[in-house]
């Protein structure tokens, strides 16, 4: 039986805390001799724990296809990576201040000397901390939602943080005996740097597939479905998974050569790969007009939204707008395999003009045994509410629920389902945003 | 968690900035010991125990008797250098890593004179 994602996530948090826990073995009575020594010890522990959080976050950033599965999909893995990074950030901010407070017991000069010095090891620590601050700042959304590509480029400073942070620790760390020190930071640093090297260098040789655009089908205002013909071996994937698409089309007004995540809409057995793209930014807007015949690279697959088993039992699917895509992929697959389902699909859109795949969804619902489709129009029915869900899915409390759509719909649906008696563990969500 | 991180970020610069400004504004304390008093290695060698521990480091002489209980490593680590020229111990910690700038600054508080060449 596969290990549950929350158990894996807990194990990752414990792994990040392990060096600090080991450091406690080497705490001596001298560390409690005065308030200054206690602060010094806490400063060292926060540095060890903070660096460890960053190294584990770096290890999780490799994005090897399949690596995200035990974590519940790439979005869940990114959330874990993000929380580890924030934890490391807070701990590493506390680290120099606690050391300075500890040194203040001797003199103010000693406190300031512990913070500001021209010594190389200390400068390496500052370089690591400043790089960390620079790439963490967009996370705080001080200037609104950060530009995705700019944020990704800025995030490469993480490499500087890891390299300089390790150099600083290797030169100044004194909590562990020398052999432990070298083994601990050497091995965890090597793993983190290997993961980053994979992401930045080797990923282009593994997990990427070449395709050519064979058809561009406009579906609604600002939404297209691209059909892709494989140029070499085709991608193997499950319904509901997503890929990173990188176009190689000079005529694009924006986003050429940039990678962006998009959900696959085709059935895995289909001869062509199909990807739905909604214009949400410059690059996705430009992709609405990509020429047939253009080459693209696809990296993936990622995500673990819909279950491995093709018989998910009694289910309720709630889709919002472009969030219909993973469910469409699943329905196309079920139809191609003649699988029966027990699914109530509630598809929420603003109005008829925004209804995607209207004819095909109706046809699939009519073809697949046990599949019922209900469309919820926001402009006609108002926001999705308990009454609407109860009317169209009276046995909701006995069903497992999958939701894909914008954050407000996820939030609203969760509240409706909790009121209806659906257990939190029976609600699976997939958000659009990866930041 | 984002709000907590942002609060930590602002707090960090507030505290680091305050410490830096204070270091510029507060005059350095005057040494109560005759910092220019000269000692030979023979003088230092007489203070070689955990309760009476002098060391010569980089041309300076220190009385670490009061500091040994505060040192993070076990007392034996420092006692091994008591009564001796201990620059190597200070600069390598036994495995090649120098003490931190804060440690050097802390040592200043225990300086009692300079080493007289024999």
Short mmCIF file of C-alpha atoms in Angstrom, two decimals:
data_model
loop_
_atom_site.label_atom_id
_atom_site.label_comp_id
_atom_site.label_asym_id
_atom_site.label_seq_id
_atom_site.Cartn_x
_atom_site.Cartn_y
_atom_site.Cartn_z
CA UNK A 1 0.00 0.00 0.00
CA UNK A 2 1.38 3.41 -0.94
CA UNK A 3 2.43 5.69 1.90
CA UNK A 4 0.04 8.60 2.38
CA UNK A 5 1.30 12.03 1.28
CA UNK A 6 0.95 13.57 4.74
CA UNK A 7 3.20 10.84 6.20
CA UNK A 8 5.84 11.60 3.54
CA UNK A 9 5.51 15.32 4.25
CA UNK A 10 5.93 14.74 7.98
CA UNK A 11 9.03 12.64 7.24
CA UNK A 12 10.46 15.55 5.22
CA UNK A 13 9.88 17.98 8.10
CA UNK A 14 11.61 15.53 10.47
CA UNK A 15 14.51 15.19 8.02
CA UNK A 16 14.89 18.98 7.97
CA UNK A 17 14.90 19.05 11.78
CA UNK A 18 17.33 16.11 12.14
CA UNK A 19 20.64 18.09 12.12
CA UNK A 20 19.33 20.44 14.82
CA UNK A 21 18.16 17.42 16.85
CA UNK A 22 21.59 15.81 16.44
CA UNK A 23 23.23 19.07 17.51
CA UNK A 24 21.41 18.77 20.84
CA UNK A 25 23.57 15.69 21.54
CA UNK A 26 26.61 17.97 21.61
CA UNK A 27 25.21 20.62 23.93
CA UNK A 28 27.43 20.81 27.02
CA UNK A 29 26.88 22.31 30.49
CA UNK A 30 29.06 25.21 29.32
CA UNK A 31 26.25 26.13 26.90
CA UNK A 32 24.06 26.91 29.93
CA UNK A 33 26.77 28.80 31.84
CA UNK A 34 25.21 32.21 31.26
CA UNK A 35 22.48 33.93 29.28
CA UNK A 36 25.10 34.79 26.66
CA UNK A 37 26.12 31.17 26.13
CA UNK A 38 22.47 30.07 25.98
CA UNK A 39 21.77 32.70 23.29
CA UNK A 40 24.90 31.60 21.46
CA UNK A 41 23.73 27.98 21.54
CA UNK A 42 20.26 28.98 20.28
CA UNK A 43 21.90 31.01 17.52
CA UNK A 44 23.93 28.02 16.39
CA UNK A 45 20.88 25.73 16.53
CA UNK A 46 18.77 28.17 14.49
CA UNK A 47 21.57 28.37 11.90
CA UNK A 48 21.82 24.57 11.68
CA UNK A 49 18.04 24.11 11.46
CA UNK A 50 17.61 26.98 8.99
CA UNK A 51 20.32 25.76 6.62
CA UNK A 52 18.94 22.25 6.83
CA UNK A 53 15.45 23.52 5.88
CA UNK A 54 16.94 25.28 2.86
CA UNK A 55 18.95 22.23 1.79
CA UNK A 56 15.90 19.95 2.02
CA UNK A 57 13.84 22.54 0.11
CA UNK A 58 16.56 22.53 -2.55
CA UNK A 59 16.48 18.72 -2.70
CA UNK A 60 12.72 18.89 -3.39
CA UNK A 61 13.19 21.33 -6.26
CA UNK A 62 14.63 18.80 -8.70
CA UNK A 63 11.26 18.25 -10.48
CA UNK A 64 12.15 14.76 -11.72
CA UNK A 65 8.96 13.37 -13.33
CA UNK A 66 7.38 10.89 -10.90
CA UNK A 67 9.21 12.27 -7.84
CA UNK A 68 6.13 14.32 -6.93
CA UNK A 69 3.79 11.31 -6.72
CA UNK A 70 4.40 10.29 -3.08
CA UNK A 71 3.87 13.92 -2.06
CA UNK A 72 0.40 14.05 -3.63
CA UNK A 73 1.49 15.83 -6.82
CA UNK A 74 3.76 18.67 -7.81
CA UNK A 75 1.55 21.43 -6.41
CA UNK A 76 1.63 19.77 -2.98
CA UNK A 77 5.39 19.28 -3.33
CA UNK A 78 5.85 22.97 -4.21
CA UNK A 79 3.76 23.96 -1.19
CA UNK A 80 6.03 21.87 1.04
CA UNK A 81 9.13 23.35 -0.65
CA UNK A 82 7.70 26.83 -0.08
CA UNK A 83 6.94 26.24 3.62
CA UNK A 84 10.41 24.77 4.20
CA UNK A 85 11.95 27.80 2.48
CA UNK A 86 9.96 30.23 4.64
CA UNK A 87 10.88 28.29 7.80
CA UNK A 88 14.56 28.34 6.81
CA UNK A 89 14.30 32.05 6.08
CA UNK A 90 12.92 32.87 9.54
CA UNK A 91 15.48 30.63 11.30
CA UNK A 92 18.40 32.07 9.34
CA UNK A 93 17.29 35.62 10.15
CA UNK A 94 17.28 34.69 13.83
CA UNK A 95 20.71 32.98 13.61
CA UNK A 96 23.05 36.04 13.41
CA UNK A 97 20.92 38.09 15.79
CA UNK A 98 20.98 35.41 18.51
CA UNK A 99 24.76 35.07 18.12
CA UNK A 100 25.11 38.85 18.39
CA UNK A 101 22.89 38.94 21.50
CA UNK A 102 25.03 36.15 22.99
CA UNK A 103 28.21 38.10 22.29
CA UNK A 104 26.66 41.26 23.78
CA UNK A 105 27.24 39.68 27.19
CA UNK A 106 30.95 40.44 26.68
CA UNK A 107 30.65 43.80 24.98
CA UNK A 108 28.77 45.73 22.35
CA UNK A 109 31.91 45.58 20.23
CA UNK A 110 31.84 41.78 20.36
CA UNK A 111 28.14 41.78 19.39
CA UNK A 112 28.73 44.01 16.38
CA UNK A 113 31.87 42.06 15.42
CA UNK A 114 29.78 38.89 15.28
CA UNK A 115 27.48 40.59 12.74
CA UNK A 116 29.75 42.80 10.67
CA UNK A 117 33.21 41.67 9.67
CA UNK A 118 35.32 41.53 6.53
CA UNK A 119 36.32 37.95 7.27
CA UNK A 120 35.56 35.71 4.26
CA UNK A 121 33.50 33.13 6.15
CA UNK A 122 31.27 35.84 7.59
CA UNK A 123 30.97 37.57 4.22
CA UNK A 124 29.87 34.21 2.75
CA UNK A 125 27.15 34.08 5.40
CA UNK A 126 26.00 37.56 4.46
CA UNK A 127 26.05 36.72 0.74
CA UNK A 128 23.85 33.69 1.45
CA UNK A 129 21.44 35.68 3.61
CA UNK A 130 21.17 38.64 1.21
CA UNK A 131 20.57 36.33 -1.78
CA UNK A 132 17.91 34.56 0.28
CA UNK A 133 16.24 37.87 1.08
CA UNK A 134 16.27 38.97 -2.57
CA UNK A 135 14.61 35.83 -3.91
CA UNK A 136 12.19 35.59 -1.01
CA UNK A 137 10.95 39.18 -1.34
CA UNK A 138 8.55 38.53 -4.28
CA UNK A 139 6.91 35.88 -2.08
CA UNK A 140 5.62 38.68 0.15
CA UNK A 141 3.70 40.21 -2.81
CA UNK A 142 4.80 43.72 -1.80
CA UNK A 143 4.40 44.91 -5.37
CA UNK A 144 1.43 42.72 -6.24
CA UNK A 145 1.49 39.30 -7.89
CA UNK A 146 5.08 38.67 -9.07
CA UNK A 147 5.73 38.03 -12.76
CA UNK A 148 6.15 34.25 -13.08
CA UNK A 149 9.23 34.23 -15.36
CA UNK A 150 10.98 37.05 -13.48
CA UNK A 151 10.30 35.27 -10.20
CA UNK A 152 11.75 32.03 -11.62
CA UNK A 153 14.94 33.79 -12.72
CA UNK A 154 15.26 35.47 -9.34
CA UNK A 155 14.78 32.13 -7.64
CA UNK A 156 18.07 30.95 -9.18
CA UNK A 157 19.75 33.00 -6.45
CA UNK A 158 18.84 30.01 -4.30
CA UNK A 159 22.01 28.43 -5.72
CA UNK A 160 24.09 31.26 -4.23
CA UNK A 161 22.34 30.88 -0.90
CA UNK A 162 23.07 27.15 -0.78
CA UNK A 163 26.71 27.48 -1.91
CA UNK A 164 27.62 30.40 0.33
CA UNK A 165 25.54 29.10 3.23
CA UNK A 166 27.44 25.81 3.10
CA UNK A 167 30.82 27.58 2.85
CA UNK A 168 29.94 29.75 5.86
CA UNK A 169 28.87 26.72 7.89
CA UNK A 170 31.83 24.58 6.89
CA UNK A 171 34.25 27.34 7.95
CA UNK A 172 32.59 28.51 11.16
CA UNK A 173 30.43 25.64 12.44
CA UNK A 174 31.69 24.29 15.73
CA UNK A 175 28.72 22.52 17.29
CA UNK A 176 29.46 19.08 15.80
CA UNK A 177 32.73 17.14 16.06
CA UNK A 178 34.80 17.62 12.90
CA UNK A 179 33.91 14.23 11.34
CA UNK A 180 30.16 14.70 11.98
CA UNK A 181 30.38 18.24 10.67
CA UNK A 182 31.99 17.17 7.40
CA UNK A 183 29.71 14.15 6.92
CA UNK A 184 26.47 15.96 7.72
CA UNK A 185 26.95 19.11 5.66
CA UNK A 186 28.93 17.32 2.94
CA UNK A 187 26.20 14.76 2.29
CA UNK A 188 23.19 17.07 2.60
CA UNK A 189 24.96 19.76 0.57
CA UNK A 190 25.81 17.24 -2.13
CA UNK A 191 22.20 16.06 -2.33
CA UNK A 192 20.90 19.64 -2.54
CA UNK A 193 23.43 20.68 -5.17
CA UNK A 194 22.75 17.49 -7.17
CA UNK A 195 19.03 18.28 -7.21
CA UNK A 196 19.75 21.82 -8.39
CA UNK A 197 22.22 20.57 -10.99
CA UNK A 198 19.56 18.20 -12.30
CA UNK A 199 17.01 21.00 -12.56
CA UNK A 200 19.33 23.47 -14.25
CA UNK A 201 21.52 21.20 -16.38
CA UNK A 202 20.45 17.58 -16.74
CA UNK A 203 16.66 18.00 -16.93
CA UNK A 204 17.01 19.03 -20.58
CA UNK A 205 18.24 15.52 -21.37
CA UNK A 206 15.69 13.61 -19.30
CA UNK A 207 11.93 13.88 -19.04
CA UNK A 208 11.55 16.20 -22.04
CA UNK A 209 9.69 15.25 -25.19
CA UNK A 210 9.64 16.92 -28.62
CA UNK A 211 6.28 17.59 -30.24
CA UNK A 212 4.92 19.54 -33.20
CA UNK A 213 1.65 21.49 -33.10
CA UNK A 214 -0.77 19.72 -35.44
CA UNK A 215 -3.93 21.67 -34.64
CA UNK A 216 -4.97 24.82 -32.77
CA UNK A 217 -8.65 24.77 -31.76
CA UNK A 218 -10.12 27.97 -30.31
CA UNK A 219 -12.72 26.97 -27.69
CA UNK A 220 -13.91 30.29 -26.33
CA UNK A 221 -12.62 33.79 -25.84
CA UNK A 222 -8.98 33.40 -24.70
CA UNK A 223 -8.99 29.59 -24.52
CA UNK A 224 -7.45 27.21 -27.08
CA UNK A 225 -6.78 23.50 -27.22
CA UNK A 226 -3.49 22.56 -28.86
CA UNK A 227 -3.06 19.14 -30.48
CA UNK A 228 0.54 17.92 -30.45
CA UNK A 229 2.08 15.22 -32.62
CA UNK A 230 5.09 13.44 -31.11
CA UNK A 231 8.38 13.85 -33.00
CA UNK A 232 10.15 11.13 -31.04
CA UNK A 233 8.81 8.86 -28.29
CA UNK A 234 5.46 10.01 -26.88
CA UNK A 235 4.85 11.09 -23.30
CA UNK A 236 3.24 8.51 -20.98
CA UNK A 237 0.82 10.04 -18.53
CA UNK A 238 -2.36 9.58 -16.51
CA UNK A 239 -5.61 11.53 -16.92
CA UNK A 240 -5.55 14.82 -15.06
CA UNK A 241 -1.78 15.28 -15.06
CA UNK A 242 0.00 18.38 -16.31
CA UNK A 243 3.20 19.22 -18.16
CA UNK A 244 5.55 22.15 -18.61
CA UNK A 245 5.30 23.37 -22.19
CA UNK A 246 8.20 25.25 -23.79
CA UNK A 247 7.46 26.62 -27.29
CA UNK A 248 10.18 27.03 -29.88
CA UNK A 249 8.36 29.48 -32.14
CA UNK A 250 10.09 32.75 -32.99
CA UNK A 251 6.85 34.30 -34.26
CA UNK A 252 5.37 34.28 -30.74
CA UNK A 253 4.94 37.80 -29.38
CA UNK A 254 5.91 36.61 -25.90
CA UNK A 255 7.08 33.56 -24.00
CA UNK A 256 9.18 31.87 -26.69
CA UNK A 257 11.53 29.43 -24.95
CA UNK A 258 9.81 29.95 -21.60
CA UNK A 259 8.25 27.01 -19.78
CA UNK A 260 4.74 27.21 -18.32
CA UNK A 261 2.56 24.51 -16.72
CA UNK A 262 -0.59 23.37 -18.54
CA UNK A 263 -2.98 20.49 -17.90
CA UNK A 264 -3.35 17.72 -20.44
CA UNK A 265 -6.85 17.33 -21.81
CA UNK A 266 -6.36 14.21 -23.93
CA UNK A 267 -6.84 10.57 -22.98
CA UNK A 268 -3.48 8.81 -22.43
CA UNK A 269 -4.33 6.33 -25.19
CA UNK A 270 -4.96 9.07 -27.78
CA UNK A 271 -2.42 9.34 -30.61
CA UNK A 272 -2.03 13.07 -30.08
CA UNK A 273 -1.33 15.01 -26.93
CA UNK A 274 -3.85 17.75 -26.22
CA UNK A 275 -3.27 20.73 -23.96
CA UNK A 276 -5.76 23.42 -22.98
CA UNK A 277 -4.41 26.93 -22.57
CA UNK A 278 -6.25 29.90 -21.12
CA UNK A 279 -4.78 33.37 -21.67
CA UNK A 280 -3.81 34.37 -18.14
CA UNK A 281 -0.53 36.17 -18.92
CA UNK A 282 1.61 37.40 -21.81
CA UNK A 283 3.00 33.96 -22.70
CA UNK A 284 -0.32 32.08 -22.53
CA UNK A 285 -1.96 34.93 -24.50
CA UNK A 286 0.69 34.60 -27.23
CA UNK A 287 0.19 30.82 -27.32
CA UNK A 288 -3.43 31.40 -28.41
CA UNK A 289 -1.97 32.29 -31.82
CA UNK A 290 0.87 29.76 -32.13
CA UNK A 291 1.20 28.50 -35.70
CA UNK A 292 0.41 24.92 -36.71
CA UNK A 293 3.73 23.20 -37.38
CA UNK A 294 5.58 24.97 -34.55
CA UNK A 295 7.82 22.80 -32.39
CA UNK A 296 7.42 22.58 -28.63
CA UNK A 297 9.09 20.70 -25.81
CA UNK A 298 6.98 19.02 -23.17
CA UNK A 299 8.39 18.12 -19.75
CA UNK A 300 6.54 15.89 -17.35
CA UNK A 301 4.16 14.44 -16.52
CA UNK A 302 3.46 15.91 -13.08
CA UNK A 303 0.53 15.94 -10.67
CA UNK A 304 -1.41 13.35 -8.80
CA UNK A 305 -4.84 14.95 -8.75
CA UNK A 306 -7.05 12.11 -9.94
CA UNK A 307 -6.55 8.61 -8.51
CA UNK A 308 -4.38 5.95 -10.10
CA UNK A 309 -7.31 3.58 -10.14
CA UNK A 310 -9.65 4.07 -13.04
CA UNK A 311 -12.63 3.30 -10.78
CA UNK A 312 -12.74 6.08 -8.20
CA UNK A 313 -16.03 4.94 -6.69
CA UNK A 314 -18.83 7.34 -5.90
CA UNK A 315 -17.45 10.74 -6.68
CA UNK A 316 -18.42 14.35 -6.99
CA UNK A 317 -16.30 16.45 -9.31
CA UNK A 318 -16.51 20.24 -9.09
CA UNK A 319 -14.81 22.14 -11.92
CA UNK A 320 -14.49 25.88 -12.35
CA UNK A 321 -13.77 27.36 -15.80
CA UNK A 322 -10.55 25.95 -17.26
CA UNK A 323 -10.51 23.59 -14.23
CA UNK A 324 -12.67 21.25 -16.32
CA UNK A 325 -9.56 20.06 -18.18
CA UNK A 326 -8.32 17.27 -15.87
CA UNK A 327 -11.88 15.91 -15.62
CA UNK A 328 -12.27 16.06 -19.40
CA UNK A 329 -9.07 14.05 -19.75
CA UNK A 330 -10.47 11.47 -17.32
CA UNK A 331 -13.82 11.29 -19.15
CA UNK A 332 -12.13 10.96 -22.55
CA UNK A 333 -10.03 8.15 -21.10
CA UNK A 334 -13.05 6.42 -19.54
CA UNK A 335 -14.94 6.63 -22.82
CA UNK A 336 -12.02 5.22 -24.79
CA UNK A 337 -11.68 2.32 -22.34
CA UNK A 338 -15.47 1.82 -21.98
CA UNK A 339 -15.12 2.24 -18.21
CA UNK A 340 -18.21 2.85 -16.10
CA UNK A 341 -18.10 5.58 -13.43
CA UNK A 342 -20.27 6.81 -10.60
CA UNK A 343 -19.60 10.50 -10.98
CA UNK A 344 -21.62 13.66 -10.57
CA UNK A 345 -19.80 16.49 -12.35
CA UNK A 346 -20.76 20.06 -11.46
CA UNK A 347 -19.19 22.41 -13.97
CA UNK A 348 -19.19 26.05 -12.84
CA UNK A 349 -18.83 28.78 -15.45
CA UNK A 350 -19.86 32.39 -15.72
CA UNK A 351 -22.28 31.99 -18.63
CA UNK A 352 -22.78 30.05 -21.84
CA UNK A 353 -20.05 32.00 -23.63
CA UNK A 354 -17.51 30.60 -21.16
CA UNK A 355 -18.73 26.99 -21.35
CA UNK A 356 -15.88 24.87 -22.73
CA UNK A 357 -16.38 21.55 -24.52
CA UNK A 358 -20.19 21.85 -24.08
CA UNK A 359 -21.12 19.38 -26.82
CA UNK A 360 -18.34 16.90 -26.07
CA UNK A 361 -19.06 16.88 -22.33
CA UNK A 362 -22.76 16.23 -22.97
CA UNK A 363 -21.83 13.42 -25.35
CA UNK A 364 -19.36 11.90 -22.89
CA UNK A 365 -21.92 12.07 -20.06
CA UNK A 366 -24.41 10.30 -22.30
CA UNK A 367 -21.87 7.66 -23.37
CA UNK A 368 -20.23 6.78 -20.06
CA UNK A 369 -22.33 4.73 -17.66
CA UNK A 370 -22.83 6.47 -14.32
CA UNK A 371 -21.64 9.92 -15.43
CA UNK A 372 -23.96 12.87 -14.82
CA UNK A 373 -23.19 16.43 -15.85
CA UNK A 374 -24.69 19.56 -14.31
CA UNK A 375 -23.67 23.02 -15.46
CA UNK A 376 -23.80 25.84 -12.93
CA UNK A 377 -23.97 29.30 -14.52
CA UNK A 378 -22.78 31.98 -12.12
CA UNK A 379 -24.75 34.71 -13.91
CA UNK A 380 -27.95 32.66 -13.73
CA UNK A 381 -27.61 30.67 -10.49
CA UNK A 382 -25.41 32.99 -8.40
CA UNK A 383 -22.40 31.66 -6.50
CA UNK A 384 -22.31 27.90 -5.96
CA UNK A 385 -24.17 27.11 -2.74
CA UNK A 386 -25.30 24.22 -0.54
CA UNK A 387 -28.78 24.22 -2.04
CA UNK A 388 -27.45 23.76 -5.58
CA UNK A 389 -25.06 20.97 -4.52
CA UNK A 390 -27.77 19.19 -2.47
CA UNK A 391 -30.26 19.46 -5.33
CA UNK A 392 -27.93 17.91 -7.91
CA UNK A 393 -25.96 15.60 -5.63
CA UNK A 394 -28.23 14.58 -2.73
CA UNK A 395 -25.82 11.88 -1.48
CA UNK A 396 -22.84 14.25 -1.39
CA UNK A 397 -21.83 13.19 2.13
CA UNK A 398 -21.25 9.64 0.87
CA UNK A 399 -19.00 10.74 -1.96
CA UNK A 400 -15.35 11.58 -2.31
CA UNK A 401 -14.92 14.99 -3.90
CA UNK A 402 -12.37 16.36 -6.36
CA UNK A 403 -12.30 20.11 -7.02
CA UNK A 404 -10.30 21.96 -9.65
CA UNK A 405 -10.68 25.65 -10.31
CA UNK A 406 -9.78 29.14 -9.12
CA UNK A 407 -9.01 29.66 -5.42
CA UNK A 408 -12.37 31.31 -4.54
CA UNK A 409 -14.26 28.30 -5.91
CA UNK A 410 -12.02 25.91 -3.97
CA UNK A 411 -12.59 27.86 -0.78
CA UNK A 412 -16.37 28.11 -1.30
CA UNK A 413 -16.71 24.45 -2.26
CA UNK A 414 -14.77 23.28 0.79
CA UNK A 415 -17.11 25.25 3.07
CA UNK A 416 -20.22 23.82 1.34
CA UNK A 417 -18.86 20.26 1.53
CA UNK A 418 -17.88 20.55 5.20
CA UNK A 419 -21.40 21.77 6.01
CA UNK A 420 -22.78 18.82 4.04
CA UNK A 421 -20.78 16.40 6.19
CA UNK A 422 -17.99 15.48 3.78
CA UNK A 423 -14.83 14.59 5.71
CA UNK A 424 -11.79 16.80 5.02
CA UNK A 425 -9.84 13.72 3.97
CA UNK A 426 -12.42 13.05 1.26
CA UNK A 427 -11.85 16.41 -0.43
CA UNK A 428 -9.05 16.58 -3.00
CA UNK A 429 -8.20 19.92 -4.58
CA UNK A 430 -5.98 21.18 -7.36
CA UNK A 431 -5.17 24.89 -7.52
CA UNK A 432 -3.98 26.74 -10.62
CA UNK A 433 -1.27 28.74 -8.90
CA UNK A 434 2.11 27.18 -8.23
CA UNK A 435 3.52 30.14 -6.27
CA UNK B 1 3.38 32.14 7.40
CA UNK B 2 4.15 34.81 4.79
CA UNK B 3 3.18 37.55 7.28
CA UNK B 4 5.42 35.97 9.92
CA UNK B 5 8.34 35.83 7.47
CA UNK B 6 7.84 39.45 6.48
CA UNK B 7 7.67 40.51 10.14
CA UNK B 8 10.92 38.57 10.76
CA UNK B 9 12.54 40.30 7.78
CA UNK B 10 11.64 43.78 9.06
CA UNK B 11 12.66 42.86 12.63
CA UNK B 12 16.02 41.57 11.43
CA UNK B 13 17.02 44.84 9.77
CA UNK B 14 15.66 46.88 12.68
CA UNK B 15 17.77 44.97 15.21
CA UNK B 16 20.91 44.71 13.04
CA UNK B 17 20.67 48.42 12.21
CA UNK B 18 20.19 49.36 15.87
CA UNK B 19 23.23 47.33 16.92
CA UNK B 20 25.34 48.92 14.20
CA UNK B 21 24.27 52.47 15.10
CA UNK B 22 24.84 51.78 18.81
CA UNK B 23 28.35 50.53 18.08
CA UNK B 24 29.06 53.87 16.39
CA UNK B 25 27.50 55.96 19.15
CA UNK B 26 28.65 54.17 22.31
CA UNK B 27 32.34 54.73 23.12
CA UNK B 28 34.42 51.58 23.60
CA UNK B 29 34.95 50.78 27.30
CA UNK B 30 38.40 51.62 28.61
CA UNK B 31 40.43 48.61 29.59
CA UNK B 32 40.86 48.26 33.35
CA UNK B 33 43.98 46.17 32.88
CA UNK B 34 47.34 47.61 31.92
CA UNK B 35 47.06 46.43 28.31
CA UNK B 36 50.66 47.34 27.55
CA UNK B 37 52.16 45.34 30.40
CA UNK B 38 54.74 42.88 29.04
CA UNK B 39 54.98 39.21 29.99
CA UNK B 40 57.43 36.50 28.98
CA UNK B 41 56.50 32.93 28.11
CA UNK B 42 58.03 31.97 31.46
CA UNK B 43 55.58 34.30 33.24
CA UNK B 44 52.71 32.76 31.31
CA UNK B 45 53.86 29.20 32.00
CA UNK B 46 53.19 29.72 35.72
CA UNK B 47 49.45 30.05 35.01
CA UNK B 48 48.65 26.63 33.58
CA UNK B 49 45.56 25.32 35.39
CA UNK B 50 41.81 25.48 34.94
CA UNK B 51 41.53 28.05 37.74
CA UNK B 52 44.53 30.10 36.67
CA UNK B 53 44.86 30.04 32.91
CA UNK B 54 46.96 32.47 30.88
CA UNK B 55 47.71 32.15 27.21
CA UNK B 56 49.78 34.00 24.62
CA UNK B 57 47.93 34.44 21.33
CA UNK B 58 49.28 36.36 18.35
CA UNK B 59 51.61 38.48 20.50
CA UNK B 60 48.97 39.29 23.14
CA UNK B 61 48.59 37.80 26.63
CA UNK B 62 45.20 36.75 27.99
CA UNK B 63 43.90 35.60 31.36
CA UNK B 64 41.08 33.17 30.52
CA UNK B 65 40.56 31.88 34.10
CA UNK B 66 37.07 33.40 34.27
CA UNK B 67 36.18 32.45 30.69
CA UNK B 68 36.83 28.70 30.72
CA UNK B 69 33.39 27.84 32.25
CA UNK B 70 31.74 29.90 29.49
CA UNK B 71 33.63 28.32 26.58
CA UNK B 72 31.32 26.09 24.49
CA UNK B 73 33.85 23.22 24.27
CA UNK B 74 34.68 21.10 27.34
CA UNK B 75 37.15 22.79 29.73
CA UNK B 76 39.88 20.30 28.81
CA UNK B 77 40.00 21.81 25.32
CA UNK B 78 41.19 25.15 26.68
CA UNK B 79 43.15 23.84 29.63
CA UNK B 80 45.45 22.02 27.22
CA UNK B 81 46.65 25.48 26.08
CA UNK B 82 46.87 27.13 29.50
CA UNK B 83 50.36 28.52 30.26
CA UNK B 84 51.37 28.26 26.59
CA UNK B 85 51.64 30.04 23.29
CA UNK B 86 48.14 29.21 21.99
CA UNK B 87 47.87 31.01 18.64
CA UNK B 88 47.57 27.68 16.83
CA UNK B 89 44.69 26.58 19.10
CA UNK B 90 42.84 29.85 18.57
CA UNK B 91 43.31 29.85 14.81
CA UNK B 92 42.62 26.19 14.12
CA UNK B 93 40.35 24.93 16.93
CA UNK B 94 42.23 21.68 16.44
CA UNK B 95 40.81 20.94 12.98
CA UNK B 96 41.79 23.91 10.85
CA UNK B 97 38.96 26.38 11.44
CA UNK B 98 39.62 29.78 12.94
CA UNK B 99 37.45 31.19 15.74
CA UNK B 100 34.73 33.62 14.68
CA UNK B 101 35.24 37.41 14.66
CA UNK B 102 32.92 37.53 17.68
CA UNK B 103 35.21 35.11 19.55
CA UNK B 104 38.26 37.29 18.78
CA UNK B 105 36.35 40.35 19.92
CA UNK B 106 35.29 38.55 23.11
CA UNK B 107 38.89 37.57 23.83
CA UNK B 108 39.78 41.27 23.96
CA UNK B 109 37.90 41.54 27.25
CA UNK B 110 40.40 39.06 28.82
CA UNK B 111 43.62 40.63 27.47
CA UNK B 112 46.07 41.58 30.19
CA UNK B 113 49.16 42.58 28.24
CA UNK B 114 51.54 41.83 25.40
CA UNK B 115 54.12 39.11 24.93
CA UNK B 116 57.71 40.11 25.63
CA UNK B 117 60.17 38.47 23.30
CA UNK B 118 62.92 36.60 25.18
#
